[in-house]
Structures are given as structure tokens and as C-alpha cells.
Coordinates of C-alpha atoms in Angstrom, one line a residue:
Q1 CA 0.0 0.0 0.0
K2 CA 2.8 2.4 0.9
D3 CA 4.5 1.8 -2.4
A4 CA 1.2 2.3 -4.3
V5 CA 0.7 5.6 -2.7
E6 CA 4.2 6.8 -3.4
L7 CA 3.8 5.7 -7.1
F8 CA 0.5 7.6 -7.4
T9 CA 2.0 10.7 -5.8
Q10 CA 4.7 10.8 -8.5
A11 CA 2.1 10.2 -11.2
L12 CA -0.1 13.0 -9.8
E13 CA 2.8 15.5 -9.9
D14 CA 3.6 14.3 -13.4
E15 CA 0.0 14.7 -14.5
L16 CA -0.7 18.2 -13.0
G17 CA 2.7 19.5 -12.4
S18 CA 4.5 19.7 -9.1
D19 CA 3.6 23.4 -8.7
A20 CA -0.2 22.6 -9.1
V21 CA -0.5 20.1 -6.2
E22 CA 0.7 19.9 -2.7
V23 CA 0.7 16.4 -1.2
G24 CA 0.0 16.2 2.5
Y25 CA -0.4 13.1 4.6
T26 CA -0.5 9.6 2.9
Y27 CA -2.7 6.9 4.5
T28 CA -2.1 3.2 4.5
V29 CA -4.0 2.0 7.6
T30 CA -7.6 3.2 7.3
M31 CA -7.4 3.5 3.5
T32 CA -5.0 3.6 0.7
G33 CA -4.9 7.3 -0.2
L34 CA -3.5 10.7 0.3
S35 CA -4.5 14.3 0.9
V36 CA -3.9 16.9 -1.8
T37 CA -4.2 20.6 -1.8
T38 CA -5.0 21.9 -5.3
T39 CA -7.5 24.0 -7.1
Y40 CA -11.0 22.7 -7.4
E41 CA -10.8 22.6 -11.2
N42 CA -8.2 19.7 -10.9
K43 CA -10.7 17.4 -9.1
A44 CA -12.1 15.9 -12.3
A45 CA -8.7 15.3 -13.7
I46 CA -7.6 13.5 -10.6
Q47 CA -10.7 11.4 -10.6
E48 CA -9.9 10.1 -14.1
M49 CA -6.4 9.0 -13.2
P50 CA -5.7 5.2 -13.2
G51 CA -6.1 3.7 -9.8
V52 CA -8.3 6.4 -8.4
D53 CA -11.5 5.2 -6.8
R54 CA -12.9 8.4 -5.4
V55 CA -12.0 12.0 -4.9
Y56 CA -13.7 14.0 -2.1
V57 CA -13.5 17.6 -1.0
A58 CA -12.7 17.4 2.6
P59 CA -14.6 19.4 5.2
V60 CA -13.0 21.6 7.8
F61 CA -14.5 21.6 11.3
S62 CA -14.5 24.8 13.3
I63 CA -14.8 25.4 17.1
P64 CA -18.2 27.0 17.8
E65 CA -18.0 30.5 19.4
E66 CA -19.7 29.3 22.6
D67 CA -16.9 26.7 23.1
N68 CA -14.3 29.4 23.0
V69 CA -15.8 31.0 26.1
M70 CA -17.0 27.8 27.8
Q71 CA -15.8 27.2 31.4
P72 CA -16.7 23.6 32.0
Y73 CA -16.5 22.1 35.5
T74 CA -15.4 18.4 35.8
N75 CA -14.9 18.0 39.6
N76 CA -18.1 15.9 39.9
A77 CA -18.3 14.3 36.4
T78 CA -17.2 10.9 37.5
N79 CA -19.5 10.7 40.4
M80 CA -22.4 11.9 38.2
I81 CA -22.0 9.0 35.8
G82 CA -21.0 6.4 38.4
S83 CA -17.4 5.8 37.2
N84 CA -16.2 6.3 40.8
V85 CA -17.9 3.0 41.6
A86 CA -16.0 1.3 38.8
N87 CA -12.7 2.8 40.0
E88 CA -13.4 1.6 43.6
S89 CA -14.0 -1.9 42.1
G90 CA -10.5 -1.9 40.5
W91 CA -11.4 -0.6 37.0
T92 CA -9.1 2.4 36.7
G93 CA -7.9 2.2 33.1
K94 CA -4.5 0.8 34.2
G95 CA -2.5 -0.3 31.1
M96 CA -4.9 1.3 28.6
R97 CA -4.2 3.9 26.0
I98 CA -6.7 6.7 25.2
A99 CA -6.1 8.9 22.1
I100 CA -7.5 12.5 22.3
V101 CA -8.0 13.9 18.8
D102 CA -8.8 17.5 19.7
T103 CA -7.3 21.0 20.3
G104 CA -4.3 19.8 22.3
I105 CA -3.6 19.7 26.0
V106 CA -2.0 21.6 29.0
A107 CA 0.7 19.0 29.3
D108 CA 2.1 20.3 32.6
H109 CA -1.3 20.3 34.3
P110 CA -1.1 18.7 37.8
N111 CA -3.8 16.2 36.8
F112 CA -1.6 15.0 33.9
Q113 CA 1.7 14.6 35.8
A114 CA 3.8 11.4 35.4
M115 CA 2.3 8.3 37.1
S116 CA 4.0 6.1 39.7
E117 CA 5.3 2.7 38.3
D118 CA 2.6 0.7 40.1
K119 CA 0.0 2.3 37.9
L120 CA 1.7 1.0 34.7
T121 CA 1.6 -2.5 33.2
D122 CA 3.5 -4.3 30.4
T123 CA 0.8 -2.9 28.0
S124 CA 1.6 0.7 28.8
L125 CA 3.1 2.7 26.0
T126 CA 6.9 3.4 26.3
V127 CA 9.3 5.7 24.5
E128 CA 10.8 2.6 22.9
D129 CA 7.4 1.6 21.6
V130 CA 7.0 5.1 20.0
Q131 CA 10.5 4.9 18.4
N132 CA 9.9 1.4 17.1
A133 CA 6.6 2.5 15.4
W134 CA 7.9 5.9 14.2
S135 CA 8.6 5.0 10.6
N136 CA 5.0 3.8 10.1
L137 CA 3.5 6.9 11.7
N138 CA 2.1 9.9 9.8
A139 CA 3.9 12.0 12.4
S140 CA 7.2 10.9 10.9
D141 CA 6.5 13.2 8.0
S142 CA 8.1 16.0 10.0
N143 CA 11.4 17.1 11.4
V144 CA 10.5 15.9 14.8
L145 CA 12.6 13.3 16.6
P146 CA 10.4 10.4 17.8
A147 CA 11.6 10.6 21.4
S148 CA 10.5 14.3 21.6
T149 CA 6.8 13.2 21.2
Y150 CA 7.1 11.3 24.5
F151 CA 6.2 13.8 27.3
S152 CA 5.9 11.4 30.2
N153 CA 4.4 8.0 31.1
K154 CA 1.0 9.8 31.4
I155 CA 1.3 11.4 28.0
P156 CA 3.6 9.0 26.1
F157 CA 2.8 10.5 22.7
A158 CA 1.8 14.1 21.7
F159 CA 2.0 15.6 18.3
N160 CA 0.6 18.6 16.4
Y161 CA -0.7 17.3 13.1
Y162 CA -1.7 20.8 11.8
N163 CA 1.8 22.3 12.2
K164 CA 3.8 19.0 12.2
N165 CA 5.6 19.8 15.5
I166 CA 5.3 19.0 19.2
D167 CA 3.5 22.2 20.2
V168 CA 0.3 20.7 21.6
S169 CA -0.7 23.8 23.6
H170 CA -4.1 25.5 23.0
D171 CA -2.7 28.8 21.9
A172 CA -3.3 28.5 18.2
A173 CA -6.7 26.8 18.4
G174 CA -7.9 29.3 20.9
S175 CA -9.8 26.7 22.9
D176 CA -8.9 24.5 25.9
H177 CA -11.4 21.9 24.9
G178 CA -8.7 19.1 24.5
T179 CA -7.7 19.5 28.1
H180 CA -11.3 19.4 29.2
V181 CA -11.9 16.1 27.3
A182 CA -8.6 14.6 28.4
G183 CA -9.5 15.4 32.0
I184 CA -12.9 13.7 31.8
A185 CA -11.2 10.6 30.2
A186 CA -8.1 10.1 32.4
A187 CA -7.2 12.9 34.8
N188 CA -5.0 11.6 37.6
K189 CA -6.4 11.5 41.1
V190 CA -4.2 14.1 42.9
D191 CA -4.5 15.7 46.3
E192 CA -4.6 19.3 45.0
S193 CA -7.6 18.7 42.8
Q194 CA -11.2 17.4 43.0
V195 CA -11.1 16.5 39.4
V196 CA -10.5 12.8 38.5
G197 CA -11.0 11.1 35.2
V198 CA -13.2 8.1 34.3
A199 CA -10.0 6.0 33.8
P200 CA -7.4 7.9 36.0
N201 CA -4.6 5.3 35.4
A202 CA -4.9 5.3 31.7
Q203 CA -2.3 6.9 29.4
L204 CA -3.2 9.7 27.1
M205 CA -2.0 10.1 23.5
V206 CA -2.6 13.6 22.3
M207 CA -3.4 14.2 18.6
K208 CA -3.7 17.9 18.1
V209 CA -5.7 18.6 14.9
F210 CA -7.1 22.0 15.5
G211 CA -4.9 24.8 14.2
S212 CA -5.0 28.5 13.8
N213 CA -8.5 30.0 14.3
G214 CA -9.8 26.7 15.5
G215 CA -9.9 24.8 12.1
A216 CA -9.6 21.0 12.0
Y217 CA -8.8 19.7 8.6
T218 CA -9.9 16.2 7.6
E219 CA -6.4 15.3 6.4
D220 CA -5.1 16.0 9.9
W221 CA -7.6 14.1 12.0
V222 CA -7.5 11.0 9.7
A223 CA -3.7 11.1 10.1
G224 CA -3.9 11.4 13.8
M225 CA -6.5 8.6 14.0
E226 CA -4.2 6.3 12.0
D227 CA -1.3 7.0 14.2
A228 CA -3.4 6.3 17.3
M229 CA -4.2 2.9 15.8
M230 CA -0.6 2.2 15.0
L231 CA 0.3 3.0 18.6
G232 CA -2.3 0.6 19.9
A233 CA -5.0 2.9 21.2
D234 CA -7.7 1.2 23.1
V235 CA -10.0 4.2 22.7
I236 CA -10.0 7.1 20.2
N237 CA -11.9 10.2 21.3
M238 CA -12.8 12.8 18.6
S239 CA -14.7 15.9 19.7
L240 CA -15.4 17.4 16.3
G241 CA -18.3 17.4 13.9
S242 CA -21.1 19.4 12.3
N243 CA -24.8 19.7 13.1
A244 CA -27.5 17.3 11.9
G245 CA -25.5 14.3 10.8
F246 CA -26.6 11.3 8.7
T247 CA -25.2 7.8 8.8
T248 CA -24.3 7.9 5.1
D249 CA -23.0 11.5 4.6
V250 CA -19.7 10.4 3.1
D251 CA -19.1 6.7 2.2
W252 CA -15.4 6.8 2.7
V253 CA -15.7 7.9 6.3
N254 CA -17.9 4.9 7.1
E255 CA -15.2 2.7 5.6
V256 CA -12.5 4.3 7.7
F257 CA -14.6 3.8 10.8
D258 CA -15.3 0.2 9.8
R259 CA -11.5 -0.4 9.8
V260 CA -11.1 1.2 13.2
A261 CA -13.9 -1.0 14.5
E262 CA -12.3 -4.2 13.0
T263 CA -9.3 -3.6 15.2
G264 CA -11.4 -3.6 18.4
T265 CA -10.6 0.1 19.1
V266 CA -13.5 2.0 20.6
L267 CA -14.2 5.1 18.6
C268 CA -16.0 7.8 20.6
I269 CA -17.2 10.9 18.7
S270 CA -19.0 13.9 20.2
A271 CA -22.8 14.0 19.7
G272 CA -22.7 17.8 19.4
N273 CA -23.9 20.7 21.5
S274 CA -26.7 21.9 19.3
D275 CA -30.1 22.6 20.8
T276 CA -32.0 21.6 17.6
M277 CA -31.3 20.5 14.1
G278 CA -32.1 24.0 12.9
Q279 CA -29.7 25.8 15.1
G280 CA -27.6 28.3 13.3
N281 CA -29.3 27.9 9.9
T282 CA -29.4 30.6 7.3
F283 CA -33.0 31.5 8.1
G284 CA -31.9 33.1 11.3
L285 CA -34.7 31.6 13.4
N286 CA -32.7 28.6 14.8
A287 CA -35.7 26.4 13.9
N288 CA -36.6 23.8 11.2
L289 CA -39.0 24.5 8.3
T290 CA -42.4 23.0 8.8
S291 CA -41.6 20.9 5.7
N292 CA -38.7 19.3 7.6
P293 CA -40.0 18.5 11.1
D294 CA -37.0 16.2 12.0
N295 CA -35.4 17.8 15.0
G296 CA -32.5 15.4 15.6
V297 CA -29.4 16.9 16.9
L298 CA -26.7 14.2 16.6
G299 CA -23.8 15.6 14.6
T300 CA -21.6 14.1 11.9
P301 CA -19.4 12.1 12.0
G302 CA -20.8 11.1 15.3
A303 CA -23.9 9.7 13.5
Y304 CA -21.8 7.0 11.7
A305 CA -22.7 3.4 12.5
N306 CA -19.3 2.4 14.0
A307 CA -18.9 5.5 16.2
L308 CA -20.0 5.6 19.8
S309 CA -21.8 8.9 20.6
V310 CA -23.4 9.5 24.0
A311 CA -25.0 12.8 25.0
S312 CA -26.6 13.9 28.2
V313 CA -28.2 17.1 29.5
D314 CA -28.5 15.8 33.1
N315 CA -26.4 17.3 35.9
V316 CA -26.4 16.6 39.6
Y317 CA -23.9 19.2 40.7
T318 CA -23.6 22.8 39.9
M319 CA -20.8 25.4 40.6
S320 CA -22.6 28.6 41.5
D321 CA -22.4 31.8 43.5
Y322 CA -24.5 31.5 46.7
L323 CA -25.9 33.4 49.6
T324 CA -25.3 32.2 53.2
V325 CA -28.4 32.6 55.4
G326 CA -27.9 31.8 59.1
E327 CA -25.0 29.6 60.0
D328 CA -24.7 27.3 57.0
H329 CA -27.8 27.4 54.8
K330 CA -26.7 28.2 51.2
I331 CA -28.9 29.5 48.4
A332 CA -27.5 29.5 44.9
Y333 CA -28.1 32.4 42.5
T334 CA -27.1 33.6 39.0
N335 CA -25.9 37.0 38.2
G336 CA -28.0 39.1 35.8
A337 CA -27.2 38.4 32.2
S338 CA -27.1 42.0 31.1
G339 CA -27.3 45.6 32.4
T340 CA -24.9 48.4 33.3
N341 CA -24.9 47.9 37.1
A342 CA -22.3 45.8 38.9
P343 CA -23.1 42.0 39.1
F344 CA -24.7 40.8 42.3
N345 CA -21.6 38.9 43.5
T346 CA -19.6 42.1 43.9
L347 CA -21.6 42.5 47.2
A348 CA -19.7 39.5 48.6
G349 CA -17.7 39.9 51.8
T350 CA -20.1 42.1 53.8
P351 CA -23.2 40.8 55.5
R352 CA -26.4 42.5 54.3
Q353 CA -30.0 42.6 55.4
V354 CA -32.5 41.1 52.9
V355 CA -35.9 42.7 52.8
A356 CA -38.9 41.0 51.1
V357 CA -40.8 43.4 48.9
P358 CA -44.6 42.7 48.6
G359 CA -46.3 42.4 45.3
A360 CA -44.4 42.3 42.1
G361 CA -41.9 45.0 42.9
S362 CA -43.7 48.1 41.5
A363 CA -42.8 51.6 42.8
E364 CA -45.9 51.4 45.0
D365 CA -44.7 48.0 46.5
F366 CA -41.3 49.5 47.3
A367 CA -42.9 52.4 49.1
K368 CA -44.3 50.0 51.7
V369 CA -40.8 48.8 52.9
D370 CA -37.4 50.2 53.8
V371 CA -34.7 48.7 51.5
K372 CA -32.2 51.6 51.7
G373 CA -28.7 50.0 52.0
K374 CA -30.3 46.6 52.0
I375 CA -30.9 43.8 49.4
A376 CA -34.4 43.8 47.9
L377 CA -36.0 40.4 47.5
V378 CA -38.6 40.5 44.7
Q379 CA -40.8 37.8 43.1
R380 CA -40.9 37.4 39.4
G381 CA -43.9 38.1 37.3
V382 CA -46.3 41.0 36.2
I383 CA -43.6 43.5 35.3
A384 CA -40.2 43.2 33.6
F385 CA -37.1 42.3 35.6
T386 CA -35.5 45.6 34.5
E387 CA -38.4 47.6 36.0
K388 CA -38.0 45.7 39.3
Y389 CA -34.3 46.5 39.3
D390 CA -34.9 50.2 38.5
N391 CA -37.5 50.5 41.3
A392 CA -35.1 48.8 43.8
Q393 CA -32.3 51.2 42.8
K394 CA -34.5 54.3 43.1
A395 CA -35.6 53.0 46.6
G396 CA -31.9 52.9 47.7
A397 CA -31.3 49.2 47.6
V398 CA -27.8 48.0 47.1
G399 CA -28.9 44.9 45.3
C400 CA -32.0 43.1 43.9
L401 CA -32.7 39.4 44.1
I402 CA -35.4 38.0 41.8
Y403 CA -36.9 34.7 43.0
N404 CA -39.2 32.3 41.3
N405 CA -42.9 32.4 42.3
Q406 CA -43.8 29.0 40.9
A407 CA -42.4 25.5 40.8
G408 CA -39.5 24.7 38.4
T409 CA -36.5 26.5 37.1
I410 CA -36.6 30.0 35.6

């Protein structure tokens, strides 16, 4: 297969001219093929060349804007899904290899520090294993020395497939999503952190595929996935995709995933974070047309048959600002989403009296109580929140708390 790809590469340059094509990664594990950068007008000519089965225009995945500002909390993730019970039963991921195909990682994070020898087994990836496999890796198409991809026994392999170097930081991609995912999968249990991964004793292979401005090119994530397989990954996790996927979007992707499945490697792909299938569409309403009522949200390539995609909106633990009433009673609250006044949590540090305002918080209601220098407690309903705030401020309150007047979450 490798010889066939090399021969075709030469034929391609002879056919179109070496200046007209730029050959990227070549693939021999998940397919016999290669990535090519050229003008779209050359697509038909390449398709007609002997030995060519199919030519596809590869998509580029981008990081959604909301992920760039996301501040996820993972200090209760394992308890929420019950993996702490599995850990206590001896299932800790010891000896397993997890590949994270994502935006990179904070390699010196305390939760990813080197592990003690008792947490390793004879199936753990070593620097010698990386060196022995190097000539067969896509990462070898670089000026990097194989030993430099070995960060520690926790991260025995880390490579930037976008820039073809060992810079796996989040700087270029502009998102720390890779660290978030790696932490969920295999963060070490350490004294200075509440965070612990599902498989804390597993090793992490980091395949950074998101480059400048958060773009992930197909040629890079396929190259990373192939290397993960060559390095014996037990699990490959890919958090990338686009909304509203189908199981047969692109045939060659299904074939690639079939080959991954045949090796026994578990392929986990994100289901996506979209609210509805119509979110972000060109109509501007974030809703489907009545002629297309399907509201499925599973993304692609997560929708493919041999990918494992699990999504959940449940949560049993929330990080929040809170009020302390009495000795130890805590009441959570959320800062107002907009406005020119300082957020409520800037009042922290000084005890304040809270005064319940009757009615819905109209000017007349505030006239019945003294809230000057105090926090006004007002129920929702009847008039707008902003009017309640204005009335509280005019009455001299230092802050205004709106509480729900019926069951359920606001």
C-alpha cells in the first residue's frame, strides 16, 4: 500500500505539475490514499487518473463560538455517571491507551503529571514503543525526533498534526477543549484537585488537529487517528463534527470507521452541543422548516454506524455563587445576564440585610418597605425584571434578588 501511494504521488505530480499540487499526509491504515491541496478545477482530472477510486472535497471543522468561552467544571463528572464506583472496584484504566483527537492539552497540568510505576503495566506505551513504530506513523512526515513526542508516562505521545511539530498547547486553536476532554477521560487523582478522570490510570495520546483560528482539517484528524491505531490505542476520542448528521453522509468515512472497529478500538465521537437541528441555519430563526420536522441533533461524523456517541443534559452538581443565610444554609443564585450595574456577586464579603418586597416590585410596592442600603427580594412576574431593578435602585437598595414564584427553574 505504501509503495502504491508513493507511485501515485509521483504520477499525480507528473499529470498536473508539481507546482499545481501539494501532497499532504498519505494513508495506509484506514485507507490507501492521500490528501492533496490543489485548485477545485483539478478534481475531475484526478478522478480520471488510473487507480483512483474516489475524490472527495474534505470538510473543515471549526470550534463554535460558545466553546471558546466555555468554562466547564469536571470536579463531579465521574460521580455523576458512576465511574467512581467502577474505580473503587478496581477498574481504573490501568494499562490502557486513550487517544484524544482535539485541540491539544495543557501537558504540565497537575492532573496529567507522570504516574507512579505501580499504575503501569506491560501494555503501557513506552518511549521505545514510539521509536519502534515511528517509521510507520504519519507524524514521521516531519522534522520531529520520535523521542520528543514522549512527554511522560502519562502522555507518552503528543503531536501537532496541523503544524507538524510537538507544540500541543491550546494557543493556536484558541480553545482548551482538548484538556477538558482529556481530563474527563483520564485525569490523575491528585491531592490538590477534586477532578478525577473516568480512567485515571490510563495513558493519554494527544493528537492535536485544530490549528489557527480553530480549524480542524480532515487530512489531519485522519492522520492522527491512523497513528493512534498504530500506537495501539484502546480508545480514540474525537470531539469534532457538524450539526444534523446522517449515517451515510460520506461513504469513505464509514469505511474508515469500519476499519477502526475491526481492530477492536473503541471510537468515541461527540454527539454535538446543538439545541436543535435548525440551530444556526441561514433562516436566522434557529428552527426547522415545517416541511422538515425532523429535530434530531446528533452531529456528523458522530452519527456514523461504528462511532459511539453518547450525549446527556443531566447534571447533579452545579458550581454557583450563593448566599449564606444563618449559620450554613446556602442559596444559589445567578448574576443578571445584562445591564450596566455591577453584578450581584460584587456584594460578597459584607453581611447584608435582605428585605422581602410585597407584590411584584412596583414603585408602590417598594414604598411599603425600607430597602435603603439593603438587598431587595422580589418575586418574578407581572412587570419586567428591569423595572423591578430600577425600582429597587430608586428606593436605595444595594442589590436586587429576583426569586421564582412557581415550581420549576426559571
